mmCIF file of C-alpha atoms in Angstrom:
data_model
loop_
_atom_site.group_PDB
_atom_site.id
_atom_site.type_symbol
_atom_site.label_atom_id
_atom_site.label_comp_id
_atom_site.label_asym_id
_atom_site.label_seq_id
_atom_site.Cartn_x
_atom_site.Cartn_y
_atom_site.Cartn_z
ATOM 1 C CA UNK A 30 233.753 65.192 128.738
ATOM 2 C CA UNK A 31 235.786 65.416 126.064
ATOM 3 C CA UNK A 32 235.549 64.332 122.623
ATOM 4 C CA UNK A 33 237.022 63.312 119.209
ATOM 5 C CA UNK A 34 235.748 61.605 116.225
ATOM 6 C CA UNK A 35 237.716 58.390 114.299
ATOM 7 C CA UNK A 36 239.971 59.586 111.856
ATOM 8 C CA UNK A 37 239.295 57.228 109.997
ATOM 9 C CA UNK A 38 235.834 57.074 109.827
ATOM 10 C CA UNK A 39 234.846 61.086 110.099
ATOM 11 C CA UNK A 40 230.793 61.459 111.137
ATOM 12 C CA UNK A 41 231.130 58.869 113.010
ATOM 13 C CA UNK A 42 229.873 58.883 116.631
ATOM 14 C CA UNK A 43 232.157 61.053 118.890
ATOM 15 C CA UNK A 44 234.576 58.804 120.941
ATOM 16 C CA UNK A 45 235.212 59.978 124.807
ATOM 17 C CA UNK A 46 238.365 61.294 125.389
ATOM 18 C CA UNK A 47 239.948 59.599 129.045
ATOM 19 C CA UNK A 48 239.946 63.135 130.992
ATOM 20 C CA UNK A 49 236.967 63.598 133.615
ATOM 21 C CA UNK A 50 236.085 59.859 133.607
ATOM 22 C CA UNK A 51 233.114 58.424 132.649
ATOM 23 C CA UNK A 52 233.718 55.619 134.918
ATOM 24 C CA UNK A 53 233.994 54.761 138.463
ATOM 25 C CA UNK A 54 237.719 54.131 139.090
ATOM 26 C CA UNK A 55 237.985 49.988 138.742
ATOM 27 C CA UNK A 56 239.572 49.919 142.678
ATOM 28 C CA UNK A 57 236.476 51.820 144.174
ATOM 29 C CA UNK A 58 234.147 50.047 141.771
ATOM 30 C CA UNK A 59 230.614 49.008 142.497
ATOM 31 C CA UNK A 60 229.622 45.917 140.897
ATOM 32 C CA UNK A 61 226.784 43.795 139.895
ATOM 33 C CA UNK A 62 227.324 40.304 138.655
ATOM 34 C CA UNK A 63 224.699 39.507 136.575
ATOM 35 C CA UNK A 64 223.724 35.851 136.218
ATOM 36 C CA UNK A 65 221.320 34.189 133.728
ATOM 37 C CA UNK A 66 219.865 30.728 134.456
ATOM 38 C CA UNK A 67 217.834 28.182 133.112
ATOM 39 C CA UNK A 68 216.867 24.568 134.387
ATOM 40 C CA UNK A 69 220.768 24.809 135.642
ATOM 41 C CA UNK A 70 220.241 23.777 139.230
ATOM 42 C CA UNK A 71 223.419 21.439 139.643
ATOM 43 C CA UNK A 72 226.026 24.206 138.230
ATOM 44 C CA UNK A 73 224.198 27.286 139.842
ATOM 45 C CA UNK A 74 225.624 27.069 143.220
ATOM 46 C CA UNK A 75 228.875 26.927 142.204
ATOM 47 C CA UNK A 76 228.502 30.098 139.798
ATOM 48 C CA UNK A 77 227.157 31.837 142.974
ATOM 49 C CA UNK A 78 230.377 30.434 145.401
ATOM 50 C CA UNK A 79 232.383 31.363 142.655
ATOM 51 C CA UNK A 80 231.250 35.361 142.443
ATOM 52 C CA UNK A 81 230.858 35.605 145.947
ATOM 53 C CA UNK A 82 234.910 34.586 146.465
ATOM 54 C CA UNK A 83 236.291 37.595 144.070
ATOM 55 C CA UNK A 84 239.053 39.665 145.626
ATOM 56 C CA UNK A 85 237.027 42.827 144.594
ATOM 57 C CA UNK A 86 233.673 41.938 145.973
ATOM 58 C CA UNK A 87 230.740 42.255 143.846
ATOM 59 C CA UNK A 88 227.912 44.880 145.563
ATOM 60 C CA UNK A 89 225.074 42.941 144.697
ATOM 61 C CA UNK A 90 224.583 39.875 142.554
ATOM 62 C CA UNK A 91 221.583 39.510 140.453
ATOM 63 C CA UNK A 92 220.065 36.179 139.143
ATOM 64 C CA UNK A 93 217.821 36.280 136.389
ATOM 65 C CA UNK A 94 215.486 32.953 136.748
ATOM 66 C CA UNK A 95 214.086 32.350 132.944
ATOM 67 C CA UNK A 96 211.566 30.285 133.953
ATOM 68 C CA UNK A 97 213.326 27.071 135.478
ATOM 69 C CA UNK A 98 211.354 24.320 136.521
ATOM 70 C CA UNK A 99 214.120 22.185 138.185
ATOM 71 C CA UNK A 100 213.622 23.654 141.524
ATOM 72 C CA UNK A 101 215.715 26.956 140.971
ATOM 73 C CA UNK A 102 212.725 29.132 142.097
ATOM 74 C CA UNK A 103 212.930 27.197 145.309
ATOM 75 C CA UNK A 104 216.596 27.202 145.842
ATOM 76 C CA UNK A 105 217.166 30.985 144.795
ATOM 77 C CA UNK A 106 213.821 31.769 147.008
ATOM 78 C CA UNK A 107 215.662 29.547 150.236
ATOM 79 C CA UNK A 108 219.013 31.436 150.180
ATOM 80 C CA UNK A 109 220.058 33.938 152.600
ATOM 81 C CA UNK A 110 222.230 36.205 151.106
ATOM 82 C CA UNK A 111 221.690 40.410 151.261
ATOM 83 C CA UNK A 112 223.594 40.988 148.205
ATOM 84 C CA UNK A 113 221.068 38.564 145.818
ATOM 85 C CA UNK A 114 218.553 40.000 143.929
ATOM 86 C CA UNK A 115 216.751 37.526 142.752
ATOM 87 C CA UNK A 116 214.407 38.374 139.653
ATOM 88 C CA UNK A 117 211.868 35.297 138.261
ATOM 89 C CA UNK A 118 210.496 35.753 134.824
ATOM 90 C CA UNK A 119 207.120 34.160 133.895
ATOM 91 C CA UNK A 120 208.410 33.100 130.807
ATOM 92 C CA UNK A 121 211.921 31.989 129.156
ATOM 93 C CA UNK A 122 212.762 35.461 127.116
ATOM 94 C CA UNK A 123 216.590 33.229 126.377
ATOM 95 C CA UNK A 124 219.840 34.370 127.281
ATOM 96 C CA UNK A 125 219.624 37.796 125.529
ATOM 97 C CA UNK A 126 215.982 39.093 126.838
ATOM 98 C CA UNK A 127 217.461 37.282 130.331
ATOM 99 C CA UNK A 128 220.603 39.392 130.302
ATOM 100 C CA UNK A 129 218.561 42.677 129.281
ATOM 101 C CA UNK A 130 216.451 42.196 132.259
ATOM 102 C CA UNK A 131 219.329 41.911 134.378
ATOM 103 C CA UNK A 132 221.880 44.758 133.223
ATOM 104 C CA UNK A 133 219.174 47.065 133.464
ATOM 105 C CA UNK A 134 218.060 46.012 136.995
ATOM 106 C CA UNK A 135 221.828 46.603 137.561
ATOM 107 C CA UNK A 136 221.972 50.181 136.699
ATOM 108 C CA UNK A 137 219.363 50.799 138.434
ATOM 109 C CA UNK A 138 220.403 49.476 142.161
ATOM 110 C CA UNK A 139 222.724 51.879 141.524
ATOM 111 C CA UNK A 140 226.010 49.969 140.209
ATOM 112 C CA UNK A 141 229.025 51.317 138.043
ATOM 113 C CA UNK A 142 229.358 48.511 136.834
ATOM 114 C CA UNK A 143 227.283 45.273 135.681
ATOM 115 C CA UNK A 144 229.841 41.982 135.260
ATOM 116 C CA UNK A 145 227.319 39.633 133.061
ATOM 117 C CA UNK A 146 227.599 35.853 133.006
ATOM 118 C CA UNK A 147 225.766 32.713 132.307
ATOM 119 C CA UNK A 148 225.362 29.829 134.912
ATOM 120 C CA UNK A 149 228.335 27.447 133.904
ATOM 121 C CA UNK A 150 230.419 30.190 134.339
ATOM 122 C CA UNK A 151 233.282 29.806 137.036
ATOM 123 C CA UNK A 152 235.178 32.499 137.156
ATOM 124 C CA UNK A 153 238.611 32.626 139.265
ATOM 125 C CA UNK A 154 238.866 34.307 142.287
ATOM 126 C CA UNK A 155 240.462 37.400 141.102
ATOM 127 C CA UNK A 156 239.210 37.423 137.523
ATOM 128 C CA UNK A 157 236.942 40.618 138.358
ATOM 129 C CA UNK A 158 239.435 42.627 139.809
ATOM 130 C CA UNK A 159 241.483 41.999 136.819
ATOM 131 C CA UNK A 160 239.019 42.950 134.425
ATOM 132 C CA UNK A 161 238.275 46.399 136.450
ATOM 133 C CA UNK A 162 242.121 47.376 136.102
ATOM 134 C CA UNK A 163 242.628 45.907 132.638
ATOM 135 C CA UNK A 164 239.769 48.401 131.397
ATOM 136 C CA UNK A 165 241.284 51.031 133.041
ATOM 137 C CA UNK A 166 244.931 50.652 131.940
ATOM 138 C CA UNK A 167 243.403 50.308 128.560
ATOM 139 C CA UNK A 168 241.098 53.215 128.614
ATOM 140 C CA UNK A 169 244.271 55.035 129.579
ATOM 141 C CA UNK A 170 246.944 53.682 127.182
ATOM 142 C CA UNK A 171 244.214 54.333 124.376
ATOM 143 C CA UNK A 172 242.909 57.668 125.823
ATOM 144 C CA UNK A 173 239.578 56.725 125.630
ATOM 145 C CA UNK A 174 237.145 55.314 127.360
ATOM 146 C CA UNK A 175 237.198 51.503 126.548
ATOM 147 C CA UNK A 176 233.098 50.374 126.331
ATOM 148 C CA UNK A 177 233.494 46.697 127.859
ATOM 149 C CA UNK A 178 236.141 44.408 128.905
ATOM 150 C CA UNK A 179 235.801 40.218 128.561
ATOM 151 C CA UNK A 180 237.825 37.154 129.944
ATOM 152 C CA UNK A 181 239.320 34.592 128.038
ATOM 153 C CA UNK A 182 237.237 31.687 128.390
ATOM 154 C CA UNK A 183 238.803 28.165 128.964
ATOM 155 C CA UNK A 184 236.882 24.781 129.775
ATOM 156 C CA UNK A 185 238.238 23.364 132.998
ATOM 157 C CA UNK A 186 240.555 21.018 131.437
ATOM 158 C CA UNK A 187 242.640 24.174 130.402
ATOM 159 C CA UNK A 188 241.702 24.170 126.860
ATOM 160 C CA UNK A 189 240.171 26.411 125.275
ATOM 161 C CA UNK A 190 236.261 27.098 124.785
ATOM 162 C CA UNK A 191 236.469 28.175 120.975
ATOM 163 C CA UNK A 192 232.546 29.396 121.104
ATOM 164 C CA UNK A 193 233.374 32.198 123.529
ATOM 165 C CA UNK A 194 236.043 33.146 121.624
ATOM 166 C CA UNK A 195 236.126 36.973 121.450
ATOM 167 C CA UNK A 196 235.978 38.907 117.631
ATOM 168 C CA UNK A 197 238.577 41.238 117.390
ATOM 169 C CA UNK A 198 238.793 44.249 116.008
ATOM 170 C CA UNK A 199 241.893 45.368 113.184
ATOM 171 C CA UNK A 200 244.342 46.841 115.053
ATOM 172 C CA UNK A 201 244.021 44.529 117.854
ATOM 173 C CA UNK A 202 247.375 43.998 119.209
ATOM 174 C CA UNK A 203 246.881 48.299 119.891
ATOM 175 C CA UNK A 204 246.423 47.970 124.013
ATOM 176 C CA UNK A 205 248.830 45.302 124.180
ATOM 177 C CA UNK A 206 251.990 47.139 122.622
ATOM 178 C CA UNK A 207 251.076 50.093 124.580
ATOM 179 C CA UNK A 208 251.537 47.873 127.929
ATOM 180 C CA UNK A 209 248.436 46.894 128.536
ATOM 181 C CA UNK A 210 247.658 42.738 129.175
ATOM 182 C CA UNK A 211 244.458 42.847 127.345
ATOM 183 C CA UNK A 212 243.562 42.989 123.623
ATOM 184 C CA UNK A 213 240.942 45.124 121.502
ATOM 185 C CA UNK A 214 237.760 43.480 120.540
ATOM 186 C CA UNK A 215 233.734 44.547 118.799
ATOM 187 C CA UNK A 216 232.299 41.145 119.757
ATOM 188 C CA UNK A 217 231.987 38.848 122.600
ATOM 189 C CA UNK A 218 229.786 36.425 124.155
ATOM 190 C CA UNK A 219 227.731 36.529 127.500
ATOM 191 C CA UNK A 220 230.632 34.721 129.595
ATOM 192 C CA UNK A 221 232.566 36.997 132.314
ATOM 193 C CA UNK A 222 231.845 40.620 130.110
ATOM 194 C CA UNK A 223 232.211 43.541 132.347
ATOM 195 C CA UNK A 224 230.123 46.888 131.463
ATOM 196 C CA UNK A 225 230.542 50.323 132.463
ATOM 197 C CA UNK A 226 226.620 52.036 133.681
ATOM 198 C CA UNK A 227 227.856 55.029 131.268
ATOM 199 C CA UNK A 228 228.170 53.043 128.019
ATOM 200 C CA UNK A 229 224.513 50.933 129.201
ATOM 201 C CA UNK A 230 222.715 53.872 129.985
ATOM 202 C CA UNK A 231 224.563 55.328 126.451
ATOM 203 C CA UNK A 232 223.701 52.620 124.303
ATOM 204 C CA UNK A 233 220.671 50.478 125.686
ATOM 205 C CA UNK A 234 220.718 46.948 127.152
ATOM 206 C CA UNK A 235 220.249 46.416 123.253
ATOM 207 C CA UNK A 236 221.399 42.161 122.876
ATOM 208 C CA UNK A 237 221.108 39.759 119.702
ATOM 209 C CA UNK A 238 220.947 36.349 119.657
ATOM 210 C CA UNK A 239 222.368 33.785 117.133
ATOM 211 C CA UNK A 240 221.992 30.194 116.315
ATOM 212 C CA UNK A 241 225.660 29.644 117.579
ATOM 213 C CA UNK A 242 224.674 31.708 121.320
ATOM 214 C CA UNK A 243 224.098 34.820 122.619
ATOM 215 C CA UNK A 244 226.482 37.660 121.950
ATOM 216 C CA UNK A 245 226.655 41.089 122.651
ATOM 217 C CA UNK A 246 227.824 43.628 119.924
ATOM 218 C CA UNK A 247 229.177 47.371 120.820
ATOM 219 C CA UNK A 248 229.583 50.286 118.166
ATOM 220 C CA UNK A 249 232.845 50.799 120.211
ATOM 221 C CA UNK A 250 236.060 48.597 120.473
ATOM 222 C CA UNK A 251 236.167 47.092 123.806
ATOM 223 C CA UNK A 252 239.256 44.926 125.680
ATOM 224 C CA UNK A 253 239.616 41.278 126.354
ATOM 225 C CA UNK A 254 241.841 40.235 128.964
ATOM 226 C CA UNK A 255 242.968 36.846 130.158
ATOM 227 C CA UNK A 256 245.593 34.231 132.175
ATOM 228 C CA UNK A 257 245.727 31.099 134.941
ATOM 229 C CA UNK A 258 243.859 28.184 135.433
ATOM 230 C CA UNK A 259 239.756 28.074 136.441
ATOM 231 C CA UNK A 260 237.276 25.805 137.674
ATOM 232 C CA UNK A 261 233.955 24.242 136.024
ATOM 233 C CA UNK A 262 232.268 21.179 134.956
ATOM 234 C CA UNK A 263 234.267 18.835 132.552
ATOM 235 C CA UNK A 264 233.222 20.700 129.578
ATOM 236 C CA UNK A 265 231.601 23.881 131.164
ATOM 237 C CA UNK A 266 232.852 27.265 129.951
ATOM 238 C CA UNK A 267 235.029 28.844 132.600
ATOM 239 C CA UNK A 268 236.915 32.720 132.455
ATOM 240 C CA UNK A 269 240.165 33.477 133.151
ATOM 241 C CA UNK A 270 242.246 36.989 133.044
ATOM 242 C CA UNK A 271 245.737 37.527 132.381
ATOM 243 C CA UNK A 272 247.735 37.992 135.817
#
């Protein structure tokens, strides 16, 4: 792998030079959604429907239970599915502790990539597929590898969810005028977030939550993506990628 450090912030921690990959090529991907619920019964099923119907199909799909007691245990526990892997907490650890559970149990099915989410999240059909190839093209236009790509995030009237909007970074429009549909980012929230193993088994499933949400940081500028319409509740947050 090789290396080169931020001219313009020297010592800083070496950033991978795109070369010998550190990441699975986004076409040959293997995936794990990641999906955090709580006491969400009536929009679960339709985050599940909605992740088993991407165009690049998702290896195994892990639901973190945080301790619902609407019947979730019962519903997850009653589905017949060989790609869910269903973990129940004893206790509510929140969206963060939730999500660490999950992205670890991830990388350790064996996936080479986690794709994190919570359970109001309907994400269109093709949304991961767009994500995979948006973080490539970036990693490539940038020549490095990019740590994390995100969707935009629109409720399903079109508009869109301000809370999940993404924190860019200074020289965002960088990936775009190089070609690439996407835009570079240091902050985004748990909705539609797609994570190489390299830069989890790198940096930790380390998570913080605030009193607006649950957000996950990166030392490393990652890429958000977006584009057409998606599907949720009447004021659910829903992803979208740029086609």
């Amino acid at each position: 792998m090789s290396e080169s450090e931020s001219e313009f912030h020297p010592g800083t921690h070496p950033i991978p030079v795109v070369g010998d990959p550190l990441s699975a090529a986004g076409s040959h991907a293997r995936v794990a959604a990641v999906i955090v619920t709580f006491n969400r019964l009536a929009k679960l099923p339709k985050t599940l429907e909605t992740v088993r119907a991407q165009t690049h199909g998702c290896e195994w799909v892990v639901v973190v239970n945080n301790a619902s007691t609407d019947g979730t245990r019962e519903y997850l526990d009653g589905l017949d599915d060989p790609q869910l892997v269903v973990l129940h907490l004893d206790e509510n650890l929140g969206g963060a502790g939730g999500f660490e559970h999950g992205m670890a149990h991830g990388v350790n099915l064996g996936a080479d990539y986690v794709w994190i989410m919570d359970d109001d999240c309907y994400p269109d059909p093709n949304a991961l597929e767009i994500l995979l190839e948006q973080r490539d093209t970036a990693s490539r236009m940038l020549g490095r590898e990019v740590p994390f790509a995100c969707s935009l995030v629109k409720y399903i009237d079109g508009s869109l969810c301000e809370m999940n909007n993404p924190i860019t970074t200074w020289d965002w429009p960088r990936a775009y005028l190089a070609g690439a549909k996407s835009l570079l980012i240091v902050e985004c929230t748990f909705v539609s977030v797609l994570v190489p193993r390299w830069a989890i088994e790198e940096q930790g499933c380390r998570s913080a939550s605030t009193s607006s949400g649950s957000t996950t940081r990166s030392t490393r500028s990652g890429s958000s993506a977006s584009s057409g319409p998606a599907s949720s509740r009447s004021r659910a947050r829903s992803c979208t990628t740029w086609g």
